Amino acid sequence: MNTCYIPENLTEALEIRRKTHALPLAGGTDLMVQAKQGIGINPVFKSPIMIITGLDELKGIRVEDDGTLVIGALTTSAEIAADERVFYHIRTAASQMGAISLRNTATIGGNIANASPKGDLPQPLILLDATLTLASLDGEREMKVDDFITGAKKTALNDDEIIKEIRVKPVEANYLFYHKIGTRKANAISKLSLSAMANVKDGLILDFRASSGAAGDKVKRKREVEEMLIGKAVSDIPSLKDGFLTAWNGILSPHAMPTYRRESTKRMLSYFLDKISEGAELGIIS
Amino acid sequence: MLDKKITFTLNGKKVEFIGDPLRRLIDTLREDFGLTGVKEGCGEGECGACSVIKDGKLVTSCIIPMGAVYGADIWTIEGIRDTELGSTIVEAFADGGAVQCGFCIPGMVLASYVLLKEKSDPSEEEIRQAISGNICRCTGYDLIVKSIRLADERRRGV
Ligand SMILES: Cc1cc2nc3c(=O)[nH]c(=O)nc-3n(C[C@H](O)[C@H](O)[C@H](O)COP(=O)(O)OP(=O)(O)OC[C@H]3O[C@@H](n4cnc5c(N)ncnc54)[C@H](O)[C@@H]3O)c2cc1C
Ligand code: FES
Ligand code: FES
């Protein structure tokens, strides 16, 4: 028999979490599938569950005075995809998750806490150096999404904590790229995804970032490799490209279909860099 | 653990459920409320056969626990087909030859309903997007897409 709590507010949820370590169930799109038994049989959970779907304190999107975007942990992919204030990479990734019904149910907090290497939202969040606010009865702590996800299905979440919200500061960029290669059109979890962005001014690359999803045990991003391009002239891209692509390939560690994933990543990054180097119109590179 | 009492609205009527809050919404609808228009295909959120409308949005009832339905407004095909738009869609599906074995159809009608509720004169791409989570093993989708267009034209009176 399952043990299940339905807290009515965040404080009650945190008390239950501290006392019982019950696992939060947000949208349930990962948990319910894992616990599935069959037609007419209630799912079976190994640990106590706490259904947090109804907690309003964890819902919604807001923008703070300094431009920081704050997304409540229970915000669904559909809500993120529909909100024009959400930064391009996050919004696009959310809009391409699963089919409509999945996007109406799946939450951003669940996607992060699930820490699947194939999860779609950590990739753009890590690109933008997003942080999490983790709440417990002792208060709140702030942590980078990149530090929170420690490996495949592994996170730094304490057993008395709940993800409260996701915080993203705006990052200046004028070339944006997102591409996901899925298995089929709807309900496709990433086989591979890539985000990239560049801020180019007066022929100089002021910032360059990229992040690769589903190409290792967690999202792959490395500032040292990005720095190979930062501060360089756009006109130097052709001579820097091969070295950069080789270095980027070095940080990937795909388990399945490694050649395919490495080659596809290389092709996408190469395409993005060629566009910048050709002086493509500023904006989204598609 | 004591069973929880969960009240919600089902096809416009206030109802209550008492039991394991982790029971799947699909099982409650089919077994406790006899709403067998909700079909179980994959049981994993992939096929859309179990689609229902929750608070105005299309969801798959096989992966939603009763505890998440607390206070929600749920509509199934049994309620939607009696609405004006719902019956227009059901008739258009029949007239447009969209139905073969019929297994996917309740879910398809609900997906179409949500689309047409939000959008007038949707493009073919928007129609295909709207039903992209609903798998049909029989029709190859073209007649379904045509029937949704037909439903839209009829309700707009064109
Ligand atoms: C048909 C189908 C298609 C899918 N397609 C995609 C896809 O395209 N891309 C993709 O990335 N994923 C996909 N998924 C996986 C899943 O939908 C996502 O990972 C989703 O974002 C999980 O969110 P949830 O709220 O449903 O999580 P839940 O199942 O509720 O929870 C998942 C995990 O997160 C924990 N958790 C949830 N909320 C919190 C919180 N606030 N604080 C702490 N821990 C928390 C839970 O305890 C659990 O361990 C798909 C799943 C299905 C069934
Ligand atoms: S039975 Fe629910 S989506 Fe297939
Ligand atoms: S009509 Fe048979 S599955 Fe669609």
Tab-separated table of C-alpha atoms in Angstrom, chain A residues 80 109 150 153 178 182 265:
chain	number	residue	atom	x	y	z
A	80	ILE	CA	7.007	28.056	-20.431
A	109	GLY	CA	11.236	21.141	-11.549
A	150	THR	CA	25.861	15.550	-10.662
A	153	LYS	CA	19.790	10.464	-12.545
A	178	TYR	CA	18.797	25.547	-30.679
A	182	GLY	CA	14.415	13.379	-31.550
A	265	THR	CA	27.138	17.802	-32.724
